[in-house]
Tab-separated table of C-alpha atoms and ligand atoms in Angstrom:
chain	number	residue	atom	x	y	z
U	1	UNK	CA	6.661	13.636	-0.663
U	2	UNK	CA	10.397	13.807	0.012
U	3	UNK	CA	12.672	12.847	-2.849
U	4	UNK	CA	14.333	9.489	-2.375
U	5	UNK	CA	17.922	9.926	-3.502
U	6	UNK	CA	19.319	7.108	-5.620
U	7	UNK	CA	21.209	4.402	-3.739
U	8	UNK	CA	24.935	4.712	-4.420
U	9	UNK	CA	26.670	1.917	-6.324
U	10	UNK	CA	28.504	1.139	-3.082
U	11	UNK	CA	25.206	-0.105	-1.699
U	12	UNK	CA	25.718	-3.360	-3.559
U	13	UNK	CA	26.603	-5.990	-0.979
U	14	UNK	CA	30.172	-7.105	-0.606
U	15	UNK	CA	29.389	-10.632	-1.851
U	16	UNK	CA	28.035	-9.178	-5.086
U	17	UNK	CA	31.150	-7.152	-5.618
U	18	UNK	CA	33.311	-10.214	-4.995
U	19	UNK	CA	31.131	-12.207	-7.345
U	20	UNK	CA	31.560	-9.499	-9.976
U	21	UNK	CA	35.312	-9.749	-9.629
U	22	UNK	CA	35.081	-13.535	-9.841
U	23	UNK	CA	36.471	-14.059	-6.327
U	24	UNK	CA	35.811	-17.327	-4.543
U	25	UNK	CA	33.041	-17.124	-1.934
U	26	UNK	CA	33.187	-19.002	1.282
U	27	UNK	CA	29.991	-18.394	3.219
U	28	UNK	CA	29.741	-19.694	6.764
U	29	UNK	CA	26.068	-20.100	7.652
U	30	UNK	CA	24.898	-18.951	11.080
U	31	UNK	CA	24.787	-21.845	13.506
U	32	UNK	CA	23.489	-20.201	16.656
U	33	UNK	CA	19.859	-21.138	15.973
U	34	UNK	CA	20.532	-24.758	14.950
U	35	UNK	CA	19.217	-26.197	18.238
U	36	UNK	CA	15.970	-24.242	17.984
U	37	UNK	CA	15.523	-25.042	14.289
U	38	UNK	CA	16.084	-28.766	14.822
U	39	UNK	CA	13.010	-28.858	17.096
U	40	UNK	CA	10.670	-27.243	14.527
U	41	UNK	CA	8.235	-29.234	12.342
U	42	UNK	CA	10.035	-30.494	9.231
U	43	UNK	CA	8.613	-31.236	5.772
U	44	UNK	CA	10.668	-32.882	3.044
U	45	UNK	CA	7.993	-33.080	0.361
U	46	UNK	CA	9.718	-30.349	-1.676
U	47	UNK	CA	13.172	-31.916	-1.550
U	48	UNK	CA	15.874	-30.826	-2.250
U	49	UNK	CA	14.411	-27.932	-0.230
U	50	UNK	CA	13.771	-28.877	3.405
U	51	UNK	CA	11.077	-26.751	5.003
U	52	UNK	CA	10.629	-25.931	8.695
U	53	UNK	CA	7.525	-24.392	10.234
U	54	UNK	CA	8.323	-21.330	12.289
U	55	UNK	CA	5.748	-18.990	13.863
U	56	UNK	CA	2.993	-20.247	11.560
U	57	UNK	CA	4.879	-20.176	8.228
U	58	UNK	CA	7.141	-22.601	6.357
U	59	UNK	CA	10.704	-21.565	5.501
U	60	UNK	CA	13.585	-23.216	3.690
U	61	UNK	CA	15.793	-24.555	6.471
U	62	UNK	CA	18.800	-22.763	4.982
U	63	UNK	CA	17.091	-19.347	5.207
U	64	UNK	CA	15.518	-19.773	8.611
U	65	UNK	CA	18.580	-18.671	10.640
U	66	UNK	CA	18.382	-15.445	8.630
U	67	UNK	CA	14.698	-14.946	9.413
U	68	UNK	CA	15.312	-15.426	13.136
U	69	UNK	CA	18.397	-13.189	13.091
U	70	UNK	CA	16.403	-10.443	11.353
U	71	UNK	CA	13.722	-10.673	14.019
U	72	UNK	CA	16.314	-10.455	16.782
U	73	UNK	CA	18.747	-7.888	15.388
U	74	UNK	CA	17.418	-5.908	12.425
U	75	UNK	CA	15.909	-2.439	12.791
U	76	UNK	CA	14.704	-0.603	9.699
U	77	UNK	CA	15.776	2.961	8.964
U	78	UNK	CA	13.218	5.661	8.054
U	79	UNK	CA	14.717	5.878	4.571
U	80	UNK	CA	14.607	2.118	3.869
U	81	UNK	CA	12.516	0.838	1.020
U	82	UNK	CA	11.369	-2.794	1.180
U	83	UNK	CA	10.563	-4.900	-1.859
U	84	UNK	CA	8.377	-7.642	-0.433
U	85	UNK	CA	6.559	-10.559	-1.958
U	86	UNK	CA	5.564	-14.169	-1.720
U	87	UNK	CA	8.228	-16.191	-3.587
U	88	UNK	CA	7.451	-16.452	-7.334
U	89	UNK	CA	4.998	-13.547	-7.320
U	90	UNK	CA	7.179	-11.150	-9.355
U	91	UNK	CA	10.034	-10.293	-6.986
U	92	UNK	CA	12.756	-10.220	-9.649
U	93	UNK	CA	10.767	-7.860	-11.851
U	94	UNK	CA	9.905	-5.560	-8.942
U	95	UNK	CA	13.532	-5.504	-7.800
U	96	UNK	CA	14.648	-4.556	-11.310
U	97	UNK	CA	12.036	-1.805	-11.589
U	98	UNK	CA	12.666	-0.242	-8.168
U	99	UNK	CA	16.423	-0.336	-8.685
U	100	UNK	CA	16.290	1.045	-12.235
U	101	UNK	CA	13.842	3.810	-11.320
U	102	UNK	CA	15.747	5.004	-8.227
U	103	UNK	CA	19.168	4.914	-9.902
U	104	UNK	CA	18.159	6.372	-13.274
U	105	UNK	CA	19.958	9.672	-12.801
U	106	UNK	CA	23.069	7.991	-11.475
U	107	UNK	CA	23.473	5.401	-14.229
U	108	UNK	CA	22.627	6.145	-17.849
U	109	UNK	CA	20.183	3.420	-18.816
U	110	UNK	CA	22.354	2.258	-21.715
U	111	UNK	CA	25.142	1.393	-19.231
U	112	UNK	CA	23.048	0.520	-16.229
U	113	UNK	CA	24.279	-2.124	-13.713
U	114	UNK	CA	21.238	-4.235	-14.616
U	115	UNK	CA	22.990	-5.068	-17.897
U	116	UNK	CA	25.621	-7.031	-16.007
U	117	UNK	CA	24.014	-7.858	-12.644
U	118	UNK	CA	20.919	-9.878	-11.830
U	119	UNK	CA	18.214	-7.829	-10.027
U	120	UNK	CA	18.797	-9.982	-6.924
U	121	UNK	CA	22.383	-8.711	-6.852
U	122	UNK	CA	21.184	-5.110	-6.998
U	123	UNK	CA	18.502	-5.442	-4.326
U	124	UNK	CA	19.551	-7.861	-1.647
U	125	UNK	CA	17.391	-10.494	0.004
U	126	UNK	CA	18.024	-9.891	3.691
U	127	UNK	CA	17.238	-13.360	5.047
U	128	UNK	CA	19.855	-14.888	2.779
U	129	UNK	CA	22.525	-12.414	3.875
U	130	UNK	CA	21.652	-12.767	7.561
U	131	UNK	CA	21.632	-16.574	7.207
U	132	UNK	CA	25.189	-16.393	5.901
U	133	UNK	CA	26.223	-14.404	8.979
U	134	UNK	CA	26.801	-11.286	6.845
U	135	UNK	CA	24.389	-8.907	8.580
U	136	UNK	CA	27.196	-6.338	8.817
U	137	UNK	CA	27.077	-5.849	5.028
U	138	UNK	CA	23.468	-4.691	5.390
U	139	UNK	CA	24.386	-2.415	8.307
U	140	UNK	CA	27.198	-0.976	6.211
U	141	UNK	CA	24.930	-0.068	3.306
U	142	UNK	CA	24.524	3.691	3.050
U	143	UNK	CA	21.010	5.120	3.177
U	144	UNK	CA	18.714	4.969	1.407
U	145	UNK	CA	18.748	1.178	1.177
U	146	UNK	CA	16.506	-1.018	-0.921
U	147	UNK	CA	16.062	-4.330	0.866
U	148	UNK	CA	14.005	-7.398	0.236
U	149	UNK	CA	12.611	-10.442	2.012
U	150	UNK	CA	9.824	-12.981	1.629
U	151	UNK	CA	9.042	-12.848	5.368
U	152	UNK	CA	5.360	-12.494	6.257
U	153	UNK	CA	4.425	-9.109	7.708
U	154	UNK	CA	3.641	-10.593	11.128
U	155	UNK	CA	7.241	-11.820	11.444
U	156	UNK	CA	8.795	-8.609	10.110
U	157	UNK	CA	6.550	-6.176	11.989
U	158	UNK	CA	8.732	-5.601	15.073
U	159	UNK	CA	11.769	-4.827	12.902
U	160	UNK	CA	10.042	-2.134	10.881
U	161	UNK	CA	7.302	-0.750	13.112
U	162	UNK	CA	7.610	2.951	13.826
U	163	UNK	CA	10.562	3.344	11.463
U	164	UNK	CA	8.603	5.173	8.773
U	165	UNK	CA	10.152	2.973	6.062
U	166	UNK	CA	8.291	2.303	2.824
U	167	UNK	CA	7.093	-1.071	1.568
U	168	UNK	CA	6.201	-2.261	-1.908
U	169	UNK	CA	4.478	-5.629	-2.049
U	170	UNK	CA	3.593	-7.609	-5.147
U	171	UNK	CA	1.081	-10.453	-5.244
U	172	UNK	CA	0.147	-12.810	-8.092
U	173	UNK	CA	-2.556	-15.298	-9.007
U	174	UNK	CA	-2.075	-18.111	-6.503
U	175	UNK	CA	-2.299	-20.748	-9.279
U	176	UNK	CA	0.532	-19.144	-11.273
U	177	UNK	CA	2.629	-18.841	-8.104
U	178	UNK	CA	2.314	-22.579	-7.504
U	179	UNK	CA	3.227	-23.425	-11.115
U	180	UNK	CA	6.206	-21.091	-11.028
U	181	UNK	CA	7.462	-22.510	-7.717
U	182	UNK	CA	6.976	-26.096	-8.913
U	183	UNK	CA	9.176	-25.459	-11.964
U	184	UNK	CA	11.757	-23.556	-9.927
U	185	UNK	CA	11.929	-26.324	-7.352
U	186	UNK	CA	12.432	-28.822	-10.155
U	187	UNK	CA	15.437	-26.866	-11.447
U	188	UNK	CA	17.140	-27.395	-8.096
U	189	UNK	CA	16.621	-31.156	-8.176
U	190	UNK	CA	19.738	-33.302	-8.621
U	191	UNK	CA	19.346	-35.825	-11.477
U	192	UNK	CA	19.098	-38.798	-9.112
U	193	UNK	CA	16.111	-37.305	-7.292
U	194	UNK	CA	12.540	-37.882	-8.502
U	195	UNK	CA	10.456	-34.965	-9.685
U	196	UNK	CA	7.675	-33.838	-7.303
U	197	UNK	CA	4.447	-34.875	-9.094
U	198	UNK	CA	2.287	-31.803	-9.756
U	199	UNK	CA	-0.702	-33.340	-7.931
U	200	UNK	CA	1.432	-33.723	-4.801
U	201	UNK	CA	2.744	-30.169	-5.222
U	202	UNK	CA	-0.824	-28.890	-5.322
U	203	UNK	CA	-1.716	-30.858	-2.208
U	204	UNK	CA	1.230	-29.459	-0.246
U	205	UNK	CA	0.564	-25.934	-1.489
U	206	UNK	CA	-3.090	-26.156	-0.435
U	207	UNK	CA	-1.910	-27.128	3.045
U	208	UNK	CA	0.319	-24.060	3.079
U	209	UNK	CA	3.480	-26.137	2.734
U	210	UNK	CA	5.796	-24.143	0.454
U	211	UNK	CA	8.421	-21.449	1.119
U	212	UNK	CA	6.818	-18.592	3.120
U	213	UNK	CA	3.494	-20.463	2.960
U	214	UNK	CA	0.647	-20.384	3.460
U	215	UNK	CA	0.256	-17.819	0.710
U	216	UNK	CA	-3.167	-16.490	1.737
U	217	UNK	CA	-2.214	-15.023	5.114
U	218	UNK	CA	0.999	-13.648	3.534
U	219	UNK	CA	-1.002	-11.680	0.961
U	220	UNK	CA	-3.714	-10.579	3.384
U	221	UNK	CA	-1.329	-9.294	6.030
U	222	UNK	CA	0.392	-6.964	3.545
U	223	UNK	CA	-2.875	-5.983	1.899
U	224	UNK	CA	-4.407	-5.030	5.234
U	225	UNK	CA	-1.291	-3.042	6.112
U	226	UNK	CA	-1.571	-1.201	2.767
U	227	UNK	CA	-5.130	-0.207	3.711
U	228	UNK	CA	-4.001	0.989	7.134
U	229	UNK	CA	-1.002	2.964	5.839
U	230	UNK	CA	-1.393	3.606	2.097
U	231	UNK	CA	1.233	6.349	2.151
U	232	UNK	CA	3.843	3.818	3.340
U	233	UNK	CA	2.690	0.504	1.864
U	234	UNK	CA	2.089	0.117	-1.869
U	235	UNK	CA	0.285	-3.099	-2.801
U	236	UNK	CA	0.642	-4.269	-6.421
U	237	UNK	CA	-0.671	-7.152	-8.494
U	238	UNK	CA	1.565	-8.887	-11.078
U	239	UNK	CA	-1.304	-9.242	-13.544
U	240	UNK	CA	-2.127	-5.530	-13.381
U	241	UNK	CA	1.531	-4.630	-13.803
U	242	UNK	CA	1.667	-6.822	-16.916
U	243	UNK	CA	-1.454	-5.176	-18.296
U	244	UNK	CA	-0.427	-1.594	-17.601
U	245	UNK	CA	3.332	-1.447	-17.082
U	246	UNK	CA	3.591	2.254	-17.905
U	247	UNK	CA	1.158	3.494	-15.257
U	248	UNK	CA	2.733	1.135	-12.708
U	249	UNK	CA	6.253	2.402	-13.397
U	250	UNK	CA	4.999	5.959	-12.817
U	251	UNK	CA	3.148	4.915	-9.680
U	252	UNK	CA	6.274	3.210	-8.345
U	253	UNK	CA	8.400	6.280	-9.026
U	254	UNK	CA	5.909	8.546	-7.268
U	255	UNK	CA	5.612	6.227	-4.291
U	256	UNK	CA	9.401	6.044	-3.965
U	257	UNK	CA	9.623	9.818	-3.961
U	258	UNK	CA	11.314	10.191	-7.344
U	259	UNK	CA	8.497	10.845	-9.855
U	260	UNK	CA	9.298	11.091	-13.553
U	261	UNK	CA	9.479	14.671	-14.773
U	262	UNK	CA	7.510	15.756	-17.821
U	263	UNK	CA	10.790	16.046	-19.670
U	264	UNK	CA	11.720	12.462	-18.777
U	265	UNK	CA	8.319	11.301	-19.944
U	266	UNK	CA	8.728	13.196	-23.241
U	267	UNK	CA	12.202	11.709	-23.723
U	268	UNK	CA	10.843	8.163	-23.278
U	269	UNK	CA	12.697	7.382	-20.025
U	270	UNK	CA	9.756	5.397	-18.630
U	271	UNK	CA	9.635	3.212	-21.754
U	272	UNK	CA	13.399	2.702	-21.593
U	273	UNK	CA	13.207	1.548	-17.973
U	274	UNK	CA	10.368	-0.825	-18.768
U	275	UNK	CA	12.385	-2.248	-21.651
U	276	UNK	CA	15.475	-2.701	-19.494
U	277	UNK	CA	13.427	-4.518	-16.831
U	278	UNK	CA	11.335	-6.546	-19.240
U	279	UNK	CA	11.298	-10.334	-19.081
U	280	UNK	CA	12.740	-10.684	-22.605
U	281	UNK	CA	15.559	-8.215	-22.007
U	282	UNK	CA	16.605	-9.622	-18.628
U	283	UNK	CA	16.280	-13.228	-19.714
U	284	UNK	CA	18.664	-12.755	-22.611
U	285	UNK	CA	21.435	-11.017	-20.697
U	286	UNK	CA	24.610	-13.049	-20.294
U	287	UNK	CA	24.538	-12.785	-16.477
U	288	UNK	CA	21.033	-14.201	-16.335
U	289	UNK	CA	21.684	-16.955	-18.864
U	290	UNK	CA	24.827	-18.403	-17.340
U	291	UNK	CA	25.598	-17.230	-13.803
U	292	UNK	CA	24.879	-18.916	-10.507
U	293	UNK	CA	23.203	-16.849	-7.791
U	294	UNK	CA	25.674	-17.589	-4.988
U	295	UNK	CA	27.511	-20.454	-3.412
U	296	UNK	CA	24.407	-21.545	-1.471
U	297	UNK	CA	21.602	-21.291	-4.029
U	298	UNK	CA	20.954	-24.506	-5.875
U	299	UNK	CA	19.483	-22.852	-8.966
U	300	UNK	CA	21.101	-20.597	-11.567
U	301	UNK	CA	19.761	-17.167	-12.467
U	302	UNK	CA	18.133	-18.548	-15.611
U	303	UNK	CA	15.555	-20.358	-13.419
U	304	UNK	CA	14.162	-16.955	-12.460
U	305	UNK	CA	13.130	-16.301	-16.065
U	306	UNK	CA	10.901	-19.151	-17.170
U	307	UNK	CA	7.877	-17.821	-19.093
U	308	UNK	CA	6.784	-14.589	-17.429
U	309	UNK	CA	3.165	-15.072	-18.518
U	310	UNK	CA	-0.204	-14.618	-16.858
U	311	UNK	CA	-2.318	-17.779	-16.699
U	312	UNK	CA	0.292	-20.464	-17.402
U	313	UNK	CA	-1.517	-22.540	-14.746
U	314	UNK	CA	-3.885	-23.577	-17.550
U	315	UNK	CA	-1.071	-25.680	-18.993
U	316	UNK	CA	-0.563	-27.526	-15.714
U	317	UNK	CA	-3.874	-27.876	-13.919
U	318	UNK	CA	-7.017	-29.783	-14.724
U	319	UNK	CA	-10.262	-27.807	-14.227
U	320	UNK	CA	-10.793	-29.780	-10.986
U	321	UNK	CA	-7.360	-28.822	-9.661
U	322	UNK	CA	-7.917	-25.152	-10.504
U	323	UNK	CA	-11.364	-25.222	-8.908
U	324	UNK	CA	-9.980	-26.735	-5.713
U	325	UNK	CA	-7.283	-24.072	-5.390
U	326	UNK	CA	-9.714	-21.268	-6.294
U	327	UNK	CA	-12.129	-22.475	-3.646
U	328	UNK	CA	-9.430	-22.477	-0.976
U	329	UNK	CA	-8.374	-19.001	-2.090
U	330	UNK	CA	-11.947	-17.717	-1.947
U	331	UNK	CA	-12.436	-19.307	1.443
U	332	UNK	CA	-9.311	-17.621	2.795
U	333	UNK	CA	-10.095	-14.209	1.327
U	334	UNK	CA	-13.860	-14.230	1.827
U	335	UNK	CA	-14.205	-11.963	4.869
U	336	UNK	CA	-11.348	-9.654	3.981
U	337	UNK	CA	-12.732	-7.694	1.054
U	338	UNK	CA	-9.596	-8.582	-0.926
U	339	UNK	CA	-10.302	-9.636	-4.500
U	340	UNK	CA	-7.972	-11.459	-6.864
Z	1	PPS	N1	11.006	-8.972	-15.882
Z	1	PPS	C1	10.011	-9.808	-15.635
Z	1	PPS	N2	8.754	-9.520	-16.052
Z	1	PPS	C2	7.735	-10.368	-15.808
Z	1	PPS	N3	7.868	-11.556	-15.170
Z	1	PPS	C3	9.097	-11.874	-14.733
Z	1	PPS	C4	10.226	-11.029	-14.928
Z	1	PPS	N4	11.305	-11.621	-14.385
Z	1	PPS	C5	10.892	-12.772	-13.867
Z	1	PPS	N5	9.573	-12.955	-14.072
Z	1	PPS	C6	8.740	-14.103	-13.684
Z	1	PPS	O1	8.528	-14.079	-12.272
Z	1	PPS	C7	8.515	-15.431	-11.774
Z	1	PPS	C8	9.614	-15.592	-10.753
Z	1	PPS	O2	9.134	-15.008	-9.561
Z	1	PPS	P1	10.048	-14.204	-8.580
Z	1	PPS	O3	10.867	-13.245	-9.313
Z	1	PPS	O4	9.150	-13.686	-7.526
Z	1	PPS	O5	10.986	-15.349	-7.982
Z	1	PPS	S1	11.807	-15.240	-6.627
Z	1	PPS	O6	10.819	-15.308	-5.542
Z	1	PPS	O7	12.551	-14.000	-6.626
Z	1	PPS	O8	12.684	-16.423	-6.628
Z	1	PPS	C9	8.725	-16.330	-12.967
Z	1	PPS	O9	7.405	-16.663	-13.409
Z	1	PPS	P2	7.091	-17.976	-14.301
Z	1	PPS	O10	7.679	-17.700	-15.644
Z	1	PPS	O11	5.589	-18.063	-14.347
Z	1	PPS	O12	7.705	-19.141	-13.619
Z	1	PPS	C10	9.444	-15.420	-13.915
Z	1	PPS	O13	9.381	-15.805	-15.258
């Protein structure tokens, strides 16, 4: 497998560099798809996030221009690496790990950019950048790029097909995804707005109404693609990563074309990377405790680091609620061979 050279520091998007310097941001969202978007089914059950249904999935209205612009204009490069996920499935962790692993020779881990930047500033979410009309910053990134989106595979396919790019996808227990999203959504709520009751959240989630939902087809599409092209699509599970972080870090490095050498393993580089990317470490960094993501995001970085546990759904769902969601999950996965 060819070695994936580390992305240069200059690959950080312009907005991140401005943010680092404390410059004022003035994003101007794309407006060219407003007419189309205004005709799409709307759901306001997750307010303050307004969702629109587009090509079978629900998207935050603010991101949707980015999704459409990606479909119309973005073409992946052979050297691109995509960090893909359903929202709240472990994106931040996977971004941190992929970025730390691929840049380990460029930045000594003790002074790594992840000490002062949130993982989302190191690996950009394309839909957000495209939605802000800043596609040129992605075009300007030198290869190899690490890019990210929550778009379902069926919507991204035309932009990546035939490119030879690599994909890493992470999935997570559907129940924990819902709980995580419910809390995150609540963090964005202005004080005058009522909290979404958890029972209503569950109902909407079961109907597929949540960002990038429904979750089941999202997971299955990437899983099936990983079976078709295992050399290009690596499919991971959050719970397994939590249980065996070491073997997953090594697997990631191998997949990305920059395996750890025996010397690195002896020197404890893998452990150091895992420590740098760990929930506790990231959560306690100043940037992640106090900074806002960008001028558009409603939540601060700290909302991305809530508990980082497997099975927190037990603290939110009655046995009946869990059974209902499990049944829907089983129903959706039953003919696929995919197991949770
Ligand atoms: N480093 C690390 N290790 C393990 N777990 C982590 C880490 N960073 C974030 N998290 C937990 O991931 C949940 C947030 O999901 P995402 O990162 O996918 O959110 S997002 O889609 O990027 O907005 C959210 O899960 P919950 O705590 O269950 O809400 C985070 O706490």
